[in-house]
Coordinates of C-alpha atoms and ligand atoms in Angstrom, one line a residue:
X1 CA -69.4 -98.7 20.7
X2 CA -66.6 -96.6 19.8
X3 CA -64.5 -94.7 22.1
X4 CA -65.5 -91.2 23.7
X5 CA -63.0 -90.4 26.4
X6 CA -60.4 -88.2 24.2
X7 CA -60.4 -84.7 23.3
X8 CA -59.8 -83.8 19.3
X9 CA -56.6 -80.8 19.7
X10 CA -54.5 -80.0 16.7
X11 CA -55.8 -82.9 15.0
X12 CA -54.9 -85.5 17.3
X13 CA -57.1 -87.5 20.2
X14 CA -55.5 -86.9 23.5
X15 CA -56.6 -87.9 27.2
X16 CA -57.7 -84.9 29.3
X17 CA -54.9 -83.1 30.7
X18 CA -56.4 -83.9 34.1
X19 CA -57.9 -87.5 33.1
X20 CA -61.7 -87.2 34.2
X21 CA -64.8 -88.3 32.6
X22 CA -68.7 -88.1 33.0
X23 CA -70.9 -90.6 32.2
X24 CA -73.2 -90.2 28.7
X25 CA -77.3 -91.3 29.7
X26 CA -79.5 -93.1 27.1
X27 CA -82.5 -91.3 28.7
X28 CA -85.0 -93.7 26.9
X29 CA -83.5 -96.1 30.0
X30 CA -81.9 -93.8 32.3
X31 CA -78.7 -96.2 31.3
X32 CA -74.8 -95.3 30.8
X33 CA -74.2 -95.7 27.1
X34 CA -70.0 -94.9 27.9
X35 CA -68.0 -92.3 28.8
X36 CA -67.1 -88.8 27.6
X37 CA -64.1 -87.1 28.3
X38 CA -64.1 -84.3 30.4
X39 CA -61.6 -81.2 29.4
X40 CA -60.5 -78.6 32.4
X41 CA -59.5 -75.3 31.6
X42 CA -56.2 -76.6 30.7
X43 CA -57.2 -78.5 28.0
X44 CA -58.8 -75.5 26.9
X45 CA -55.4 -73.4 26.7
X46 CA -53.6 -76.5 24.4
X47 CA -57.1 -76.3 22.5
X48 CA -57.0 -72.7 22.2
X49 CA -53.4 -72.4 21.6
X50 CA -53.8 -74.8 18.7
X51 CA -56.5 -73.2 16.9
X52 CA -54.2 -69.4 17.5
X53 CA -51.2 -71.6 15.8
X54 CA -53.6 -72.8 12.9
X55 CA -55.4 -69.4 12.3
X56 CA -52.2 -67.3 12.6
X57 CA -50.5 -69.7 10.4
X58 CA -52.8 -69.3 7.6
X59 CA -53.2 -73.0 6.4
X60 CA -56.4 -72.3 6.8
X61 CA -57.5 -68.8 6.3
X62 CA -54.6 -69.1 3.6
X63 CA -56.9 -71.1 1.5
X64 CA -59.4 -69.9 -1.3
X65 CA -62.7 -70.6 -0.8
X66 CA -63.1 -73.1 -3.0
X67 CA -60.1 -75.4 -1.9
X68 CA -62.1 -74.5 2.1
X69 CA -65.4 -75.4 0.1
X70 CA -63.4 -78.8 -0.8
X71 CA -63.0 -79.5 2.8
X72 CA -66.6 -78.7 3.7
X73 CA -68.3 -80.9 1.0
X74 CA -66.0 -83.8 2.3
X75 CA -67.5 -83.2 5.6
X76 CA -71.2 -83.3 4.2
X77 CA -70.0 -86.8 2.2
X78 CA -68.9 -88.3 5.3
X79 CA -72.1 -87.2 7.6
X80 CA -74.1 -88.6 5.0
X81 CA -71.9 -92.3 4.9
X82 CA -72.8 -92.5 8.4
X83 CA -76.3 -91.3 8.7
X84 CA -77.5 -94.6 10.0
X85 CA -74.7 -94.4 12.9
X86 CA -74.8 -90.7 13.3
X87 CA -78.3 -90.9 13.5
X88 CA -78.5 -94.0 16.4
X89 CA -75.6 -92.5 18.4
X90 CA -78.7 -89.6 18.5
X91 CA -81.5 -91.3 20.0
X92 CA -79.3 -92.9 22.2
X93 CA -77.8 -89.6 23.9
X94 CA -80.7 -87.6 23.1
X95 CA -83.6 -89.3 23.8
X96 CA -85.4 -88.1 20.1
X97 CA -87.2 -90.5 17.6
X98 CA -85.3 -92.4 15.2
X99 CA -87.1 -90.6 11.5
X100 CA -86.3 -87.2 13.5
X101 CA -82.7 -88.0 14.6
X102 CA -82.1 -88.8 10.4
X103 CA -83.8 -85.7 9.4
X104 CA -81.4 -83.3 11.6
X105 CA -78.0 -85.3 9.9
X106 CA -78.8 -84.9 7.0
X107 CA -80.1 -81.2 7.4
X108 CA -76.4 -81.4 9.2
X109 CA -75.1 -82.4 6.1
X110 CA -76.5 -79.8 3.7
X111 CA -75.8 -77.1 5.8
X112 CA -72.1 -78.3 5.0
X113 CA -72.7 -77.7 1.5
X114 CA -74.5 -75.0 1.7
X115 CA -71.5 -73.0 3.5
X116 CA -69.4 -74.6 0.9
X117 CA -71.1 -73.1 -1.7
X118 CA -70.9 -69.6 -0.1
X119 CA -67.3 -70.2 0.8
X120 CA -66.8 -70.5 -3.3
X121 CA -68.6 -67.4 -3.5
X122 CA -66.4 -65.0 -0.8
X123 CA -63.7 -65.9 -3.5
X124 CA -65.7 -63.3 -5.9
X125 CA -67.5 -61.0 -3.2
X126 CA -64.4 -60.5 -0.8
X127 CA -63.9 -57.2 -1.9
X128 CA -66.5 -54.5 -3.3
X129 CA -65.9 -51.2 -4.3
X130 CA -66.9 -48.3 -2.5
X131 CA -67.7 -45.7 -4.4
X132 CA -66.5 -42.1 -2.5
X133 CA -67.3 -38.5 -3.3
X134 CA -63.2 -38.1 -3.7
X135 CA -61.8 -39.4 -7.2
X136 CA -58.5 -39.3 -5.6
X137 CA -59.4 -42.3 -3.2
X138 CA -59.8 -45.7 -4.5
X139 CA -62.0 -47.8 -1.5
X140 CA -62.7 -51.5 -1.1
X141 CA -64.3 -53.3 1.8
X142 CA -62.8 -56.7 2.2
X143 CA -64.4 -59.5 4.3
X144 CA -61.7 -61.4 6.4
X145 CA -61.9 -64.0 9.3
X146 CA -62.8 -62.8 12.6
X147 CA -60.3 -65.5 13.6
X148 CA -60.5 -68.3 16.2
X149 CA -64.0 -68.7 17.2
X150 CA -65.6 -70.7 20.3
X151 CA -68.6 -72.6 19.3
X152 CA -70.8 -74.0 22.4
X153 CA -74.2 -75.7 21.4
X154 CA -77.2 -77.1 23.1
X155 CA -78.1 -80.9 23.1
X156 CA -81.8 -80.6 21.6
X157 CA -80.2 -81.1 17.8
X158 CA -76.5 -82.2 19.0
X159 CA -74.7 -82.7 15.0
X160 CA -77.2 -80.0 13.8
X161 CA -76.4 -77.5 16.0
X162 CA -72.6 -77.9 15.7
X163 CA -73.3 -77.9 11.9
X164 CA -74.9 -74.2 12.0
X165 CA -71.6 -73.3 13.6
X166 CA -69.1 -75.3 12.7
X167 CA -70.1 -75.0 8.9
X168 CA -70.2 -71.0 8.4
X169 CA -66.7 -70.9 10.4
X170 CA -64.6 -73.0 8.6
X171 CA -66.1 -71.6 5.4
X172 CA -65.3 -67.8 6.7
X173 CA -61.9 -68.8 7.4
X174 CA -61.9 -69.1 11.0
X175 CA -60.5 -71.6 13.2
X176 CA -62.5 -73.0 16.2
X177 CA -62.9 -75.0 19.1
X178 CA -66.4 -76.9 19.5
X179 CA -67.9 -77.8 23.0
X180 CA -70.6 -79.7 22.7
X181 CA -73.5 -80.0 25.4
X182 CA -72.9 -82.6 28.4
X183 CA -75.7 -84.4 27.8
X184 CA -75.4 -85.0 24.6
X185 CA -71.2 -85.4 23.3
X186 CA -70.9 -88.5 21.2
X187 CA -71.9 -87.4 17.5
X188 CA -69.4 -83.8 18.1
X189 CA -66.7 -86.5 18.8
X190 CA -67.9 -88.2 15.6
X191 CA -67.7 -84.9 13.8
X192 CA -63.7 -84.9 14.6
X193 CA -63.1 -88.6 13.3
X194 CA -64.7 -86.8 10.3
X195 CA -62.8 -84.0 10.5
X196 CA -59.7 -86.1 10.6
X197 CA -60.5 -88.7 8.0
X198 CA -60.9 -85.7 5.1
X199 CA -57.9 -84.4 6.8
X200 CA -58.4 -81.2 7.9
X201 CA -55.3 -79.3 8.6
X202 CA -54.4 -80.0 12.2
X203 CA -56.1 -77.1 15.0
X204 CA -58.8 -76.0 12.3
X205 CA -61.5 -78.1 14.3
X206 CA -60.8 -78.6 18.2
X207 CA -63.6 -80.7 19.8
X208 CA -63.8 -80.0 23.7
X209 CA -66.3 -82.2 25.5
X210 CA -66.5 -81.2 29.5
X211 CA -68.9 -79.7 31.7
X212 CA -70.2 -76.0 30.8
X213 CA -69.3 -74.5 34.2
X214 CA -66.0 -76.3 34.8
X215 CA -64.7 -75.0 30.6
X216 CA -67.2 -72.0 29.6
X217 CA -65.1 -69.5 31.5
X218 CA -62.1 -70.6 30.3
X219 CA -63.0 -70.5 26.6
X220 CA -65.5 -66.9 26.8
X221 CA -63.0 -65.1 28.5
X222 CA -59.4 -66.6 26.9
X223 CA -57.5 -63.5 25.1
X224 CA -56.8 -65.6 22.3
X225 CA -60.1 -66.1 21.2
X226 CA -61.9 -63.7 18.9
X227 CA -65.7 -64.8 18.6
X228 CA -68.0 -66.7 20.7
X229 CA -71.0 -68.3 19.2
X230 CA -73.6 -69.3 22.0
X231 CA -76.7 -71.3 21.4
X232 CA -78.9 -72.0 24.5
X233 CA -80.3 -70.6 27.5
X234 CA -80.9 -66.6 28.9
X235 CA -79.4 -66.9 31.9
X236 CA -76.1 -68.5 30.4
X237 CA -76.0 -66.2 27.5
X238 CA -76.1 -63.3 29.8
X239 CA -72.7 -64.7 31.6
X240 CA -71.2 -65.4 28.5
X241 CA -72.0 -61.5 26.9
X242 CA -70.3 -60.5 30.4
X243 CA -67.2 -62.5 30.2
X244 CA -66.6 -61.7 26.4
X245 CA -66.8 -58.3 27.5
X246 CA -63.2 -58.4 28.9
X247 CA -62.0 -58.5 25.6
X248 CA -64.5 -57.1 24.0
X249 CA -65.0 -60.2 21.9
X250 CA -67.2 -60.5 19.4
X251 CA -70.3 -62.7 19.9
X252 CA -73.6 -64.1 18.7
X253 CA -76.1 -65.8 21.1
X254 CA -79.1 -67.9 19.5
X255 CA -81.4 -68.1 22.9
X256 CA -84.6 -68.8 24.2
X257 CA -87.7 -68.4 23.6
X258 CA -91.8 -68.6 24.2
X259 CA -93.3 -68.1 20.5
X260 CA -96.8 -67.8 19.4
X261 CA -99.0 -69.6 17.3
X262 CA -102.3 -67.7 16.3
X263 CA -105.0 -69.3 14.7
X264 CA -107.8 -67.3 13.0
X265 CA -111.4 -68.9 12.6
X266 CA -111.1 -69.4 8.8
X267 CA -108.6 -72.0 9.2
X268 CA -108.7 -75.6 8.4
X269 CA -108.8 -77.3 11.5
X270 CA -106.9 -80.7 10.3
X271 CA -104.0 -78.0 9.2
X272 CA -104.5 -76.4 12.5
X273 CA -103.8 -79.5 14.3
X274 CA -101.3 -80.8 12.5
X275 CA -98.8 -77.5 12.7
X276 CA -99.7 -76.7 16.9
X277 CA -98.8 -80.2 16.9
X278 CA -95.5 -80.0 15.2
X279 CA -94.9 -76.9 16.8
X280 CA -94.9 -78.3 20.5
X281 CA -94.4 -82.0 20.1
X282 CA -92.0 -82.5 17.5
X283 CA -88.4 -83.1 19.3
X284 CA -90.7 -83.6 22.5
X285 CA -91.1 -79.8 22.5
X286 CA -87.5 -79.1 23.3
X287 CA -87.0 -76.6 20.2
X288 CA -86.2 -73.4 21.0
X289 CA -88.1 -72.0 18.3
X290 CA -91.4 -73.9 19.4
X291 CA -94.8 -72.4 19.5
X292 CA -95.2 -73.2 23.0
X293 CA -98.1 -71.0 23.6
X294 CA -101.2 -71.0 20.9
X295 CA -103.6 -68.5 20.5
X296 CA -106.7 -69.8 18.9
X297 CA -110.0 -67.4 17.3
X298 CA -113.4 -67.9 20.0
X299 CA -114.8 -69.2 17.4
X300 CA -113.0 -72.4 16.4
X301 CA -111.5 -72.5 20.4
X302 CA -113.6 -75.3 22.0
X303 CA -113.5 -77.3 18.7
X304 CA -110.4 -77.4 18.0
X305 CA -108.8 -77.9 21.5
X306 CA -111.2 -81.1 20.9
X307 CA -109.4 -81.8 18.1
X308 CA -105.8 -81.0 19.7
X309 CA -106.3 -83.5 22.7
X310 CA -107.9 -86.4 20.8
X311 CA -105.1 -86.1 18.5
X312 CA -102.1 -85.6 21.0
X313 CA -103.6 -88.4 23.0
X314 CA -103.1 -90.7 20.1
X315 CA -99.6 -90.0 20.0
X316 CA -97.3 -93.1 20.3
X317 CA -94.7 -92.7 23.5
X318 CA -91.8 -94.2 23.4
X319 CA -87.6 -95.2 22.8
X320 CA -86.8 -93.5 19.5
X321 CA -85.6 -96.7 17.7
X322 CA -89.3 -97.8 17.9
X323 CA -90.9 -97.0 14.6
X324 CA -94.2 -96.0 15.6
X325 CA -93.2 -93.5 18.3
X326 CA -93.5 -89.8 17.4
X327 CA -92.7 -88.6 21.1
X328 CA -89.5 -89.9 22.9
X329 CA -88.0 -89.4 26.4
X330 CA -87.0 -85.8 27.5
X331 CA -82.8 -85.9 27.4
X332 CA -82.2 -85.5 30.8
X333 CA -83.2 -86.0 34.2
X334 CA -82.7 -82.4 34.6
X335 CA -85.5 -81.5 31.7
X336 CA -87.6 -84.2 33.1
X337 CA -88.0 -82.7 36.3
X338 CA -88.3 -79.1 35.3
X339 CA -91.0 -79.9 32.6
X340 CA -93.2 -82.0 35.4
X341 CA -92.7 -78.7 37.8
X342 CA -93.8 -76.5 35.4
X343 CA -97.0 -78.9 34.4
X344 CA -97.5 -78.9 38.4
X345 CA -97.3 -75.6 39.3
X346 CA -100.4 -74.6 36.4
X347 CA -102.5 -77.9 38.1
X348 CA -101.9 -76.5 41.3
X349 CA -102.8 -73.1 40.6
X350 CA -105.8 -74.4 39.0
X351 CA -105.3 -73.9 34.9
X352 CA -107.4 -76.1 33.1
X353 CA -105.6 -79.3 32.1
X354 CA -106.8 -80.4 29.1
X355 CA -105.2 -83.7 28.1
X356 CA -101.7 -85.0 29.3
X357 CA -99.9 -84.0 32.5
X358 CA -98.1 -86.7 33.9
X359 CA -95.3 -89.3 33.3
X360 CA -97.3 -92.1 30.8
X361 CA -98.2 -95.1 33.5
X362 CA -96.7 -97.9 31.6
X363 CA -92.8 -96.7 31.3
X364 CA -91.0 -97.6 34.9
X365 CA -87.8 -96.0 33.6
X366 CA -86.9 -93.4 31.4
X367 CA -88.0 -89.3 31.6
X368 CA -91.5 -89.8 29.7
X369 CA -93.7 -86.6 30.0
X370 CA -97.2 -87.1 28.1
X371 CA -98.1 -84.0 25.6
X372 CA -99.6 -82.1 27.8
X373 CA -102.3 -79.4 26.5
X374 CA -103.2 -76.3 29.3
X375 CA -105.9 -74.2 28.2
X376 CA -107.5 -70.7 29.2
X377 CA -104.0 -69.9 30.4
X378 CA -103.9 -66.6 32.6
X379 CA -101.5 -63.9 30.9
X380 CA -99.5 -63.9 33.9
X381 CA -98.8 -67.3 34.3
X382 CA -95.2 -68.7 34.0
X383 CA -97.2 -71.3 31.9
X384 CA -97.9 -68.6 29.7
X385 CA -94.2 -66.8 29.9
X386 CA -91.7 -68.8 31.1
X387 CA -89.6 -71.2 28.0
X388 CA -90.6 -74.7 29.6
X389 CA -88.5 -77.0 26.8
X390 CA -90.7 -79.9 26.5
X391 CA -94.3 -81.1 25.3
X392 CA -96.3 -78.6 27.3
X393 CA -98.7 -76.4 25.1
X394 CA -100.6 -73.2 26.6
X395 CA -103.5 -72.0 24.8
X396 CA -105.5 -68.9 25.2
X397 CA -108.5 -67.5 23.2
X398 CA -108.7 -64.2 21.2
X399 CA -111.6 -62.2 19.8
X400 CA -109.9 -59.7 17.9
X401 CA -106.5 -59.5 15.0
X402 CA -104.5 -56.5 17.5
X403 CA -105.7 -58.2 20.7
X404 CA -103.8 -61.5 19.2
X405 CA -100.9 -59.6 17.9
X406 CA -100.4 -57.6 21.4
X407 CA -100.8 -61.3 23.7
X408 CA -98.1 -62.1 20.8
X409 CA -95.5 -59.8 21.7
X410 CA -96.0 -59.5 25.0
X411 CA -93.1 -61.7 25.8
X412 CA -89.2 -60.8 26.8
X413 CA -88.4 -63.3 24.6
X414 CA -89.1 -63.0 20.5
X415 CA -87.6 -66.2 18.5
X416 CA -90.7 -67.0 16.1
X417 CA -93.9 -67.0 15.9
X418 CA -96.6 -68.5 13.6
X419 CA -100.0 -67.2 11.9
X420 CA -102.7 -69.4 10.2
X421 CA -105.6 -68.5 8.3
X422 CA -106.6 -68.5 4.5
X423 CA -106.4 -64.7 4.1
X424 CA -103.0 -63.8 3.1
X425 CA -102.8 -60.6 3.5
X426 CA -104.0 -60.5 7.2
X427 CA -101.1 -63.3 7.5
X428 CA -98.5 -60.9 6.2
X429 CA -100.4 -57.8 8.1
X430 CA -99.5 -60.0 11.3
X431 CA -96.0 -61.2 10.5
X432 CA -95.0 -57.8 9.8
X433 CA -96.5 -57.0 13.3
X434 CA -94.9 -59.5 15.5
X435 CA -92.1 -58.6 17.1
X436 CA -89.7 -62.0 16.2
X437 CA -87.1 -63.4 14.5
X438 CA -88.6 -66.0 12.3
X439 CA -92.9 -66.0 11.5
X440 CA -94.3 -69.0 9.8
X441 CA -97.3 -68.2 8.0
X442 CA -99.7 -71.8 7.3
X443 CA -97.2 -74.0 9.4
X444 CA -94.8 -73.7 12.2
X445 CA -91.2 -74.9 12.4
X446 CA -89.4 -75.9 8.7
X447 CA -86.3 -74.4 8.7
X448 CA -83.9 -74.0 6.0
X449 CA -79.9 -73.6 6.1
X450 CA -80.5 -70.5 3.4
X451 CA -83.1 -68.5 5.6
X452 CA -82.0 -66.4 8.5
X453 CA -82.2 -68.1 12.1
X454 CA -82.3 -65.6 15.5
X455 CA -84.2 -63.5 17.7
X456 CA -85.3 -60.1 18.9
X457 CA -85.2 -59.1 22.3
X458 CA -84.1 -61.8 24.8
X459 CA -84.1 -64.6 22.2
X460 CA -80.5 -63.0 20.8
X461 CA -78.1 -61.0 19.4
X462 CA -77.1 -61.6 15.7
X463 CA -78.6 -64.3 12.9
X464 CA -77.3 -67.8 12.2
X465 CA -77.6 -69.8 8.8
X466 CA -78.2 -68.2 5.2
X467 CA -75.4 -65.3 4.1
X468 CA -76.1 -63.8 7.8
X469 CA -74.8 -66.9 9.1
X470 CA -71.5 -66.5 7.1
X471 CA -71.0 -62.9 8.3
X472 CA -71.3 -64.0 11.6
X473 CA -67.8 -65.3 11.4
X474 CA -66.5 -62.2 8.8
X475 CA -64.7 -59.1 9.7
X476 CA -65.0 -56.2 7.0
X477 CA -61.9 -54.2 6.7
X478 CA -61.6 -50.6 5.4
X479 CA -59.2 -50.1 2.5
X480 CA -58.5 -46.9 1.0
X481 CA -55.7 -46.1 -1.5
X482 CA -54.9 -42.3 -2.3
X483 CA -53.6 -42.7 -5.8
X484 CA -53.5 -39.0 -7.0
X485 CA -50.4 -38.2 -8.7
X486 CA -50.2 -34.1 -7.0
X487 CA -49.2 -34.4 -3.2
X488 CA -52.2 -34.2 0.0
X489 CA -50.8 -30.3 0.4
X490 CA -52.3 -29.7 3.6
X491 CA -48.6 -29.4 5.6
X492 CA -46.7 -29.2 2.2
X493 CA -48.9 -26.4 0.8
Ligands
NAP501 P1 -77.5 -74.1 28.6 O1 -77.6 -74.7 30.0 O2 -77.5 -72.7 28.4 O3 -76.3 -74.8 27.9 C1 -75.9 -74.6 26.6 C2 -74.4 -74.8 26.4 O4 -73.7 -73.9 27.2 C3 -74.0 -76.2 26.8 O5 -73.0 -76.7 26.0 C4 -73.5 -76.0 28.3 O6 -72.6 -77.0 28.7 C5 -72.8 -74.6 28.1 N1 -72.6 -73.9 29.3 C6 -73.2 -74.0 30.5 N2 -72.7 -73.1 31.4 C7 -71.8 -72.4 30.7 C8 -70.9 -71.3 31.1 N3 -70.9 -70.7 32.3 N4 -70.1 -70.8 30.1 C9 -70.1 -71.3 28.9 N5 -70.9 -72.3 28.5 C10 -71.7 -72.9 29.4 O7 -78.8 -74.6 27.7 P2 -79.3 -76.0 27.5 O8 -80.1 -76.4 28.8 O9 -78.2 -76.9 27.1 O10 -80.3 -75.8 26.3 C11 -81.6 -75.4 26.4 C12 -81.7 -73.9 26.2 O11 -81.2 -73.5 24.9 C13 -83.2 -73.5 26.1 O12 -83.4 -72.3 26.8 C14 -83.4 -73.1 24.6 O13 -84.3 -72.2 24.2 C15 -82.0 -72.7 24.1 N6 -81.8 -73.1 22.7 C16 -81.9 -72.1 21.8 C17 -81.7 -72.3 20.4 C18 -81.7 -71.2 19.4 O14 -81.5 -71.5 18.2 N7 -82.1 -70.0 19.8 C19 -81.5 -73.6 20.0 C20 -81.5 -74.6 21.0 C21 -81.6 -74.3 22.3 P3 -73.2 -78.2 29.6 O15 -74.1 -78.9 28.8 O16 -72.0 -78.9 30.0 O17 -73.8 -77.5 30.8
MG502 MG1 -77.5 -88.2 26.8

């Protein structure tokens, strides 16, 4: 095991300022896998102060897109060299099986070259003429840097995450410092070893791990920062989009949310299965995007939450480095508990359980939560509103296209959202009528780094991946030449 207890600042791995450490959890055995440095907020001002120094400087922002793009697809190389170790160092910190854990580095990867490629292209599409009613101005709008950005991720896709926001940044132009979720450090440290073996210019890529509470404040609300990009949950977006406000800074926050699946009666009920499945299960349900509430036709509702439980009960629990498991441990104690209090509170208030609901007997360590299936779910449930983060589905039935649609939107929150049936155009009619982010139509959950990522309402402000993703990191600046040869003659007349 390699070591973790440095910060990456200015391209160099240095102690804490104030040595301190906190302890990294396999949760698959509740044991220490090492230890993670733990930055205060005055390693944030030598981490902030060296990514000023490197954006100010230019070496960075200096460059063209392609020689960034250079830099980027070296990144995406090296990722992919150590997928088998980037991948492990994964399901050890986050719990997630092994197949998934090697699916979200190399999705990591290509969303490197992905942003390289656009970086080549801001070398064409800086600038673009405005045309103006006045001949005797000449306008272009020209894309800059915003500057130095804060990135601070979730741990539910650790690499993956810092990817989206790591990869769009650099390629922009920016410099940035990275902090990493607690729970889940070790591969952001392994994206600075990478970082420093293609040799990116010293303060491009600061790597902060540390608690949230002891460093946020210090990075949202430093002066010398110009953009905070937030992914995780409502209640500390809202803090961050009040201490940015000092400065006015700009932000984006990628947040939570409680999406909906609905499933008409002419669909096939294998198809059905599989996608509620992979909507809720699939990284043990903690996906912010996940359908975590289903809404199923009368028709098909008692046969296929059948279907659903004699399916999700087959599913194989266990540590991610087993082969056969498809649902690992929840990453945290933390999660653990809050998903079991959430299952408790809908037994206790009497919401029909239909398979799952308790910590799987045969694991005496580890946070194990069985996919757990609630049907007939009351609208005013928290079962039915509130973002639980784990392998808890709620499912409700519907008689009617609009009364599906309204249940839909009747959320704060609106990430995604998913329709199935084999009539098109009543898929389209209800994507276009969902208030969300991102609809599936015939599945739930592929993502790709060229599509736009973010929600409406509470779910966030702004759009990750794709060309959005890139302007998330972009300033556009005004310039306008008056090249007529007779003088303005407004004072002079
Ligand atoms: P969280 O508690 O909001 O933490 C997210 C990040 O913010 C972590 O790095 C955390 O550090 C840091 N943080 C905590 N307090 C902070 C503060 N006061 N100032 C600045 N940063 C602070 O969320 P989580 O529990 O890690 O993740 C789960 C949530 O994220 C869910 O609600 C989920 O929906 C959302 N999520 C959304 C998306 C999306 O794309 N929209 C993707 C993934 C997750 P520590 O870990 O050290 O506390
Ligand atoms: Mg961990």
């Amino acid at each position: 095991m390699q070591n973790y207890d440095k910060l990456f600042i200015n391209g160099r791995w240095v102690l804490p300022v104030h040595p301190a450490s906190f302890d990294s959890i396999d949760p698959s055995n509740e044991q220490v896998i090492t230890q993670v440095a733990a930055a205060s907020p005055s390693d944030v001002e030598l981490a902030v102060e060296a990514a000023r120094q490197a954006f100010d400087s230019g070496i960075w922002s200096g460059l063209s897109g392609t020689q960034r793009a250079h830099y980027l697809h070296a990144i995406a190389t090296e990722i992919r060299n150590h997928l088998t170790q980037l991948a492990s160092l994964e399901v050890q910190d986050n719990g997630k099986p092994y197949p998934e854990a090697e699916w979200d580095i190399n999705d990591a990867a290509d969303c490197f070259d992905f942003y390289a490629k656009l970086a080549v292209e801001l070398d064409t599409q800086r600038e673009q003429d405005i045309a103006l009613p006045d001949v005797r101005f000449h306008c272009v709008a020209r894309k800059e840097p915003v500057g130095v950005a804060c990135a601070i991720i979730p741990w539910n896709y650790p690499l993956l995450m810092a990817a989206w926001k790591v990869a769009p940044a650099l390629a922009a132009g920016c410099t940035l410092i990275l902090k990493p979720a607690e729970a889940t450090s070790l591969t952001a440290i392994e994206l600075g070893r990478i970082a420093e073996k293609v040799q990116l210019p010293a303060g491009v890529l600061n790597i902060l791990t540390g608690i949230g509470a002891d460093i946020g404040p210090a990075l949202t609300e430093h002066p010398h920062i110009d953009k905070v990009a937030f992914t995780g949950s409502v209640p500390v977006g809202k803090q961050i989009m009040q201490s940015a406000a000092h400065q006015v800074k700009n932000i984006s926050l990628e947040l939570g949310g409680k999406s909906s699946f609905i499933v008409f009666e002419d669909s096939e009920l294998d198809a059905a299965v599989e996608w509620i499945m992979f909507g809720i299960f699939w990284n043990q349900g903690q996906v912010c995007s996940a359908t975590s509430r289903v809404l199923i036709h009368e028709d098909i509702y008692e046969t296929l939450l059948l279907r659903l439980k004699t399916a999700a009960e087959k599913i194989k629990i266990g540590a991610g480095f087993d082969t056969e498991v498809k649902l690992g441990p929840l990453v945290n104690q933390k999660q653990y508990h809050h998903v079991l209090a959430a299952i408790e509170r809908g037994v206790k208030d009497g919401v029909r359980l239909v398979s799952g609901g308790n910590r799987p007997t045969e694991f005496s360590q580890g946070y194990y939560v069985q996919p757990t299936i609630f049907a007939d779910v009351p609208e005013d449930h928290p079962l039915w509103n509130e973002e639980i983060f784990g392998p808890v589905v709620s499912i409700r039935s519907f008689k009617t296209e609009s009364e599906a649609v309204q249940s839909a939107n009747n959320s704060i929150f609106g990430l995604a959202g998913a329709v199935m049936s084999k009539d098109l155009d009543r898929c389209h009619r209800v994507a276009r009528a969902l208030r969300a982010g991102i609809i599936w139509i015939n599945c739930s959950q592929p993502t790709f780094s060229q599509a736009p990522w973010g929600g409406y309402k509470q779910s966030g402000i702004g759009r990750e991946l794709g060309i959005w993703g890139l302007e998330n990191y972009l300033e556009v600046k005004q310039i306008t030449t008056f090249q007529s040869a007779e003088t303005w003659g407004w004072y002079l007349s």
